[in-house]
Amino acid sequence: GAVVSQHPSRVICKSGTSVKIECRSLDFQATTMFWYRQFPKKSLMLMATSNEGSKATYEQGVEKDKFLINHASLTLSTLTVTSAHPEDSSFYICSAARDRVDSPLHFGNGTRLTVT
Amino acid sequence: AQSVTQLGSHVSVSEGALVLLRCNYSSSVPPYLFWYVQYPNQGLQLLLKYTTGATLVKGINGFEAEFKKSETSFHLTKPSAHMSDAAEYFCAVILPGSYIPTFGRGTSLIVHP
């Protein structure tokens, strides 16, 4: 069964509004979670690394004031897309890592964001 | 820094034919290697992984991959393709001591009846 739950799976919002996406690890404590954006040609772009209890580490070119990440507990990380624009429309995927570095990432099922 | 190259953005096979998806990596040290599958509008699901030990690893759905250090490769194979194997496949590497994977650009597997 799924070990990482991502919600919502789809969301449609109007330009200028904010959208929050949740990522939960269901049966393990995830000290580290990752947020990816997947573009139409499939490539996965790492947006940020989220560590419980500390500020997220953003990849170069990702606006941290636009993509707010909060990792308040060992089982929950949230991504908030603030003041969304149509160009923010994309497929966003979270993943979580257990505490062993050779463990594979567990992925959520993704969120399809459409900004109208 | 490490990198991953997946040769061929699309691979097309007939049902029942051999599947071969290529993955080559560049890394300063032997990395951990993974293959993931993605079905439409879903996240990535682990197929198999190599960390240490036997270089031929078996995964779910009949897939396997072999780590070849001399060739810096980790190609994914399946003896007989099924229609249900049609999906996106991603190869990924993680350097020992790091949690952050590097993904290839993905390969679309198309299976013809």
Tab-separated table of C-alpha atoms in Angstrom:
chain	number	residue	atom	x	y	z
A	1	GLY	CA	0.000	0.000	0.000
A	2	ALA	CA	0.907	3.651	-0.331
A	3	VAL	CA	3.388	4.890	2.214
A	4	VAL	CA	3.228	8.513	1.109
A	5	SER	CA	-0.093	10.246	0.714
A	6	GLN	CA	-0.395	13.444	-1.296
A	7	HIS	CA	-3.497	15.585	-1.298
A	8	PRO	CA	-5.266	16.866	-3.309
A	9	SER	CA	-4.728	14.840	-6.462
A	10	ARG	CA	-6.185	17.584	-8.639
A	11	VAL	CA	-6.905	21.234	-8.013
A	12	ILE	CA	-8.132	24.039	-10.202
A	13	CYS	CA	-7.754	27.578	-8.960
A	14	LYS	CA	-8.006	31.102	-10.242
A	15	SER	CA	-5.035	33.349	-10.867
A	16	GLY	CA	-3.944	35.184	-7.774
A	17	THR	CA	-5.153	32.623	-5.292
A	18	SER	CA	-3.009	30.315	-3.168
A	19	VAL	CA	-3.069	26.553	-3.131
A	20	LYS	CA	-1.760	24.219	-0.453
A	21	ILE	CA	-0.603	20.696	-1.209
A	22	GLU	CA	-0.038	18.207	1.585
A	23	CYS	CA	2.388	15.318	1.687
A	24	ARG	CA	2.171	12.771	4.484
A	25	SER	CA	4.344	9.792	5.252
A	26	LEU	CA	1.960	7.158	6.540
A	27	ASP	CA	4.030	4.490	8.220
A	28	PHE	CA	7.436	6.004	8.866
A	29	GLN	CA	8.985	9.181	10.091
A	30	ALA	CA	10.430	11.191	7.250
A	31	THR	CA	13.134	13.556	8.340
A	32	THR	CA	13.550	14.626	4.755
A	33	MET	CA	10.932	15.246	2.105
A	34	PHE	CA	11.378	16.449	-1.431
A	35	TRP	CA	9.142	18.451	-3.719
A	36	TYR	CA	9.348	17.986	-7.462
A	37	ARG	CA	7.709	19.643	-10.394
A	38	GLN	CA	7.174	17.583	-13.482
A	39	PHE	CA	6.958	19.298	-16.820
A	40	PRO	CA	5.050	18.056	-19.891
A	41	LYS	CA	8.148	16.424	-21.339
A	42	LYS	CA	8.376	14.298	-18.220
A	43	SER	CA	11.511	15.652	-16.628
A	44	LEU	CA	11.438	15.872	-12.876
A	45	MET	CA	12.724	19.108	-11.452
A	46	LEU	CA	13.696	19.104	-7.814
A	47	MET	CA	12.251	22.235	-6.299
A	48	ALA	CA	13.306	21.952	-2.699
A	49	THR	CA	14.404	19.673	0.087
A	50	SER	CA	12.311	19.896	3.197
A	51	ASN	CA	13.763	19.033	6.588
A	52	GLU	CA	11.615	18.671	9.650
A	53	GLY	CA	11.940	21.622	11.984
A	54	SER	CA	14.119	23.735	9.738
A	55	LYS	CA	13.867	25.875	6.671
A	56	ALA	CA	13.609	24.192	3.316
A	57	THR	CA	16.545	24.218	0.952
A	58	TYR	CA	15.477	25.520	-2.430
A	59	GLU	CA	17.108	24.675	-5.714
A	60	GLN	CA	18.511	27.440	-7.828
A	61	GLY	CA	15.851	29.288	-9.751
A	62	VAL	CA	12.959	28.288	-7.489
A	63	GLU	CA	11.255	31.259	-5.849
A	64	LYS	CA	11.011	30.490	-2.163
A	65	ASP	CA	8.484	33.262	-1.559
A	66	LYS	CA	6.222	31.794	-4.186
A	67	PHE	CA	6.584	28.152	-3.253
A	68	LEU	CA	6.315	28.060	0.518
A	69	ILE	CA	7.339	24.808	2.122
A	70	ASN	CA	6.628	23.841	5.687
A	71	HIS	CA	7.754	20.619	7.337
A	72	ALA	CA	6.205	20.974	10.757
A	73	SER	CA	6.300	17.323	11.776
A	74	LEU	CA	8.061	14.123	10.847
A	75	THR	CA	5.055	12.982	8.852
A	76	LEU	CA	3.819	16.116	7.119
A	77	SER	CA	5.232	18.579	4.649
A	78	THR	CA	3.191	21.171	2.798
A	79	LEU	CA	3.813	23.132	-0.370
A	80	THR	CA	1.855	26.331	-0.823
A	81	VAL	CA	1.811	27.946	-4.234
A	82	THR	CA	1.140	31.590	-3.496
A	83	SER	CA	-0.482	34.025	-5.910
A	84	ALA	CA	-0.715	31.327	-8.523
A	85	HIS	CA	-0.402	32.154	-12.207
A	86	PRO	CA	-1.233	30.006	-15.225
A	87	GLU	CA	2.465	29.262	-15.724
A	88	ASP	CA	2.440	27.539	-12.346
A	89	SER	CA	0.127	24.920	-13.789
A	90	SER	CA	1.991	21.650	-13.540
A	91	PHE	CA	2.214	18.258	-11.871
A	92	TYR	CA	3.749	18.485	-8.420
A	93	ILE	CA	5.091	15.378	-6.705
A	94	CYS	CA	6.386	14.923	-3.194
A	95	SER	CA	8.605	12.184	-1.908
A	96	ALA	CA	9.872	11.114	1.465
A	97	ALA	CA	13.043	9.443	2.619
A	98	ARG	CA	13.432	7.096	5.539
A	99	ASP	CA	16.467	7.496	7.702
A	100	ARG	CA	18.695	5.166	5.727
A	101	VAL	CA	20.549	6.745	2.857
A	102	ASP	CA	20.238	3.657	0.677
A	103	SER	CA	16.493	3.548	1.051
A	104	PRO	CA	14.551	4.445	-2.043
A	105	LEU	CA	12.344	7.448	-2.068
A	106	HIS	CA	8.652	6.879	-1.610
A	107	PHE	CA	6.534	9.094	-3.819
A	108	GLY	CA	3.113	10.539	-3.450
A	109	ASN	CA	0.694	10.215	-6.339
A	110	GLY	CA	1.172	13.804	-7.368
A	111	THR	CA	-1.054	16.850	-7.619
A	112	ARG	CA	-2.233	18.226	-10.941
A	113	LEU	CA	-2.510	21.991	-10.512
A	114	THR	CA	-4.373	24.008	-13.104
A	115	VAL	CA	-4.458	27.772	-12.738
A	116	THR	CA	-7.075	29.537	-14.820
B	1	ALA	CA	28.490	15.732	-9.174
B	2	GLN	CA	26.630	12.806	-10.604
B	3	SER	CA	24.527	12.570	-13.748
B	4	VAL	CA	22.205	10.082	-15.355
B	5	THR	CA	21.638	9.495	-19.056
B	6	GLN	CA	18.719	7.512	-20.366
B	7	LEU	CA	19.239	6.760	-24.025
B	8	GLY	CA	16.053	7.074	-26.012
B	9	SER	CA	13.146	9.164	-24.825
B	10	HIS	CA	10.809	6.574	-26.364
B	11	VAL	CA	11.166	2.823	-26.747
B	12	SER	CA	8.580	0.859	-28.699
B	13	VAL	CA	8.231	-2.923	-28.507
B	14	SER	CA	5.677	-5.525	-29.442
B	15	GLU	CA	3.809	-7.425	-26.781
B	16	GLY	CA	5.893	-10.455	-25.829
B	17	ALA	CA	9.175	-8.928	-27.009
B	18	LEU	CA	12.228	-8.165	-24.916
B	19	VAL	CA	12.267	-4.826	-23.145
B	20	LEU	CA	15.593	-3.007	-22.782
B	21	LEU	CA	15.751	0.465	-21.282
B	22	ARG	CA	19.200	1.968	-21.044
B	23	CYS	CA	20.686	3.931	-18.188
B	24	ASN	CA	24.246	5.177	-17.862
B	25	TYR	CA	25.563	7.234	-15.011
B	26	SER	CA	28.496	9.396	-14.177
B	27	SER	CA	29.668	9.500	-10.592
B	28	SER	CA	32.860	10.051	-8.639
B	29	VAL	CA	32.077	7.060	-6.430
B	30	PRO	CA	29.890	3.989	-6.971
B	31	PRO	CA	26.366	5.245	-6.419
B	32	TYR	CA	23.159	3.609	-5.359
B	33	LEU	CA	20.989	2.991	-8.404
B	34	PHE	CA	17.233	2.862	-8.807
B	35	TRP	CA	14.595	2.357	-11.454
B	36	TYR	CA	11.152	3.866	-11.032
B	37	VAL	CA	7.978	3.521	-13.089
B	38	GLN	CA	5.342	6.192	-13.500
B	39	TYR	CA	1.841	5.563	-14.784
B	40	PRO	CA	-0.230	8.496	-16.099
B	41	ASN	CA	-1.111	11.103	-13.488
B	42	GLN	CA	0.552	9.148	-10.721
B	43	GLY	CA	3.712	9.416	-8.696
B	44	LEU	CA	6.778	7.225	-9.148
B	45	GLN	CA	6.845	3.638	-7.966
B	46	LEU	CA	10.060	1.795	-7.191
B	47	LEU	CA	10.806	-1.102	-9.548
B	48	LEU	CA	14.164	-2.145	-8.155
B	49	LYS	CA	17.354	-0.868	-6.615
B	50	TYR	CA	21.025	-1.686	-6.367
B	51	THR	CA	23.082	-0.694	-3.355
B	52	THR	CA	25.655	-3.401	-2.698
B	53	GLY	CA	26.075	-7.123	-3.272
B	54	ALA	CA	24.787	-9.039	-6.269
B	55	THR	CA	24.963	-6.911	-9.374
B	56	LEU	CA	21.905	-8.470	-10.979
B	57	VAL	CA	18.833	-7.285	-9.147
B	58	LYS	CA	15.288	-8.412	-9.633
B	59	GLY	CA	12.338	-6.156	-9.167
B	60	ILE	CA	8.597	-6.161	-9.386
B	61	ASN	CA	6.562	-7.041	-12.466
B	62	GLY	CA	9.300	-9.260	-13.906
B	63	PHE	CA	11.846	-6.500	-14.396
B	64	GLU	CA	15.520	-6.830	-13.604
B	65	ALA	CA	18.625	-4.717	-13.988
B	66	GLU	CA	22.326	-5.351	-13.903
B	67	PHE	CA	24.897	-3.018	-12.440
B	68	LYS	CA	28.002	-2.963	-14.622
B	69	LYS	CA	30.649	-0.841	-13.001
B	70	SER	CA	33.054	-1.056	-15.933
B	71	GLU	CA	30.371	0.287	-18.248
B	72	THR	CA	28.805	2.638	-15.675
B	73	SER	CA	25.471	1.212	-16.697
B	74	PHE	CA	22.300	-0.023	-15.035
B	75	HIS	CA	20.058	-1.135	-17.888
B	76	LEU	CA	16.539	-2.344	-17.185
B	77	THR	CA	15.234	-5.458	-18.895
B	78	LYS	CA	12.168	-7.668	-19.036
B	79	PRO	CA	12.028	-10.848	-21.140
B	80	SER	CA	8.478	-10.408	-22.369
B	81	ALA	CA	6.589	-7.140	-22.545
B	82	HIS	CA	2.967	-6.846	-21.474
B	83	MET	CA	0.560	-4.136	-22.513
B	84	SER	CA	0.377	-3.104	-18.877
B	85	ASP	CA	4.106	-2.255	-18.914
B	86	ALA	CA	3.437	0.844	-21.015
B	87	ALA	CA	4.546	3.728	-18.790
B	88	GLU	CA	7.352	6.170	-18.107
B	89	TYR	CA	10.528	4.751	-16.626
B	90	PHE	CA	13.081	6.753	-14.691
B	91	CYS	CA	16.589	5.787	-13.699
B	92	ALA	CA	18.019	7.503	-10.625
B	93	VAL	CA	21.273	7.584	-8.704
B	94	ILE	CA	22.093	8.583	-5.161
B	95	LEU	CA	25.592	9.078	-3.897
B	96	PRO	CA	26.321	7.229	-0.647
B	97	GLY	CA	25.782	9.672	2.189
B	98	SER	CA	23.293	11.785	0.265
B	99	TYR	CA	19.518	11.665	0.300
B	100	ILE	CA	19.149	13.636	-2.904
B	101	PRO	CA	18.649	11.567	-6.060
B	102	THR	CA	19.520	12.583	-9.557
B	103	PHE	CA	16.975	11.418	-12.115
B	104	GLY	CA	17.353	10.689	-15.776
B	105	ARG	CA	14.953	12.375	-18.167
B	106	GLY	CA	12.829	9.284	-18.433
B	107	THR	CA	11.971	6.813	-21.174
B	108	SER	CA	8.472	6.194	-22.426
B	109	LEU	CA	7.839	2.506	-23.041
B	110	ILE	CA	5.236	1.863	-25.722
B	111	VAL	CA	3.914	-1.663	-26.127
B	112	HIS	CA	2.163	-2.640	-29.344
B	113	PRO	CA	-0.324	-5.504	-29.486
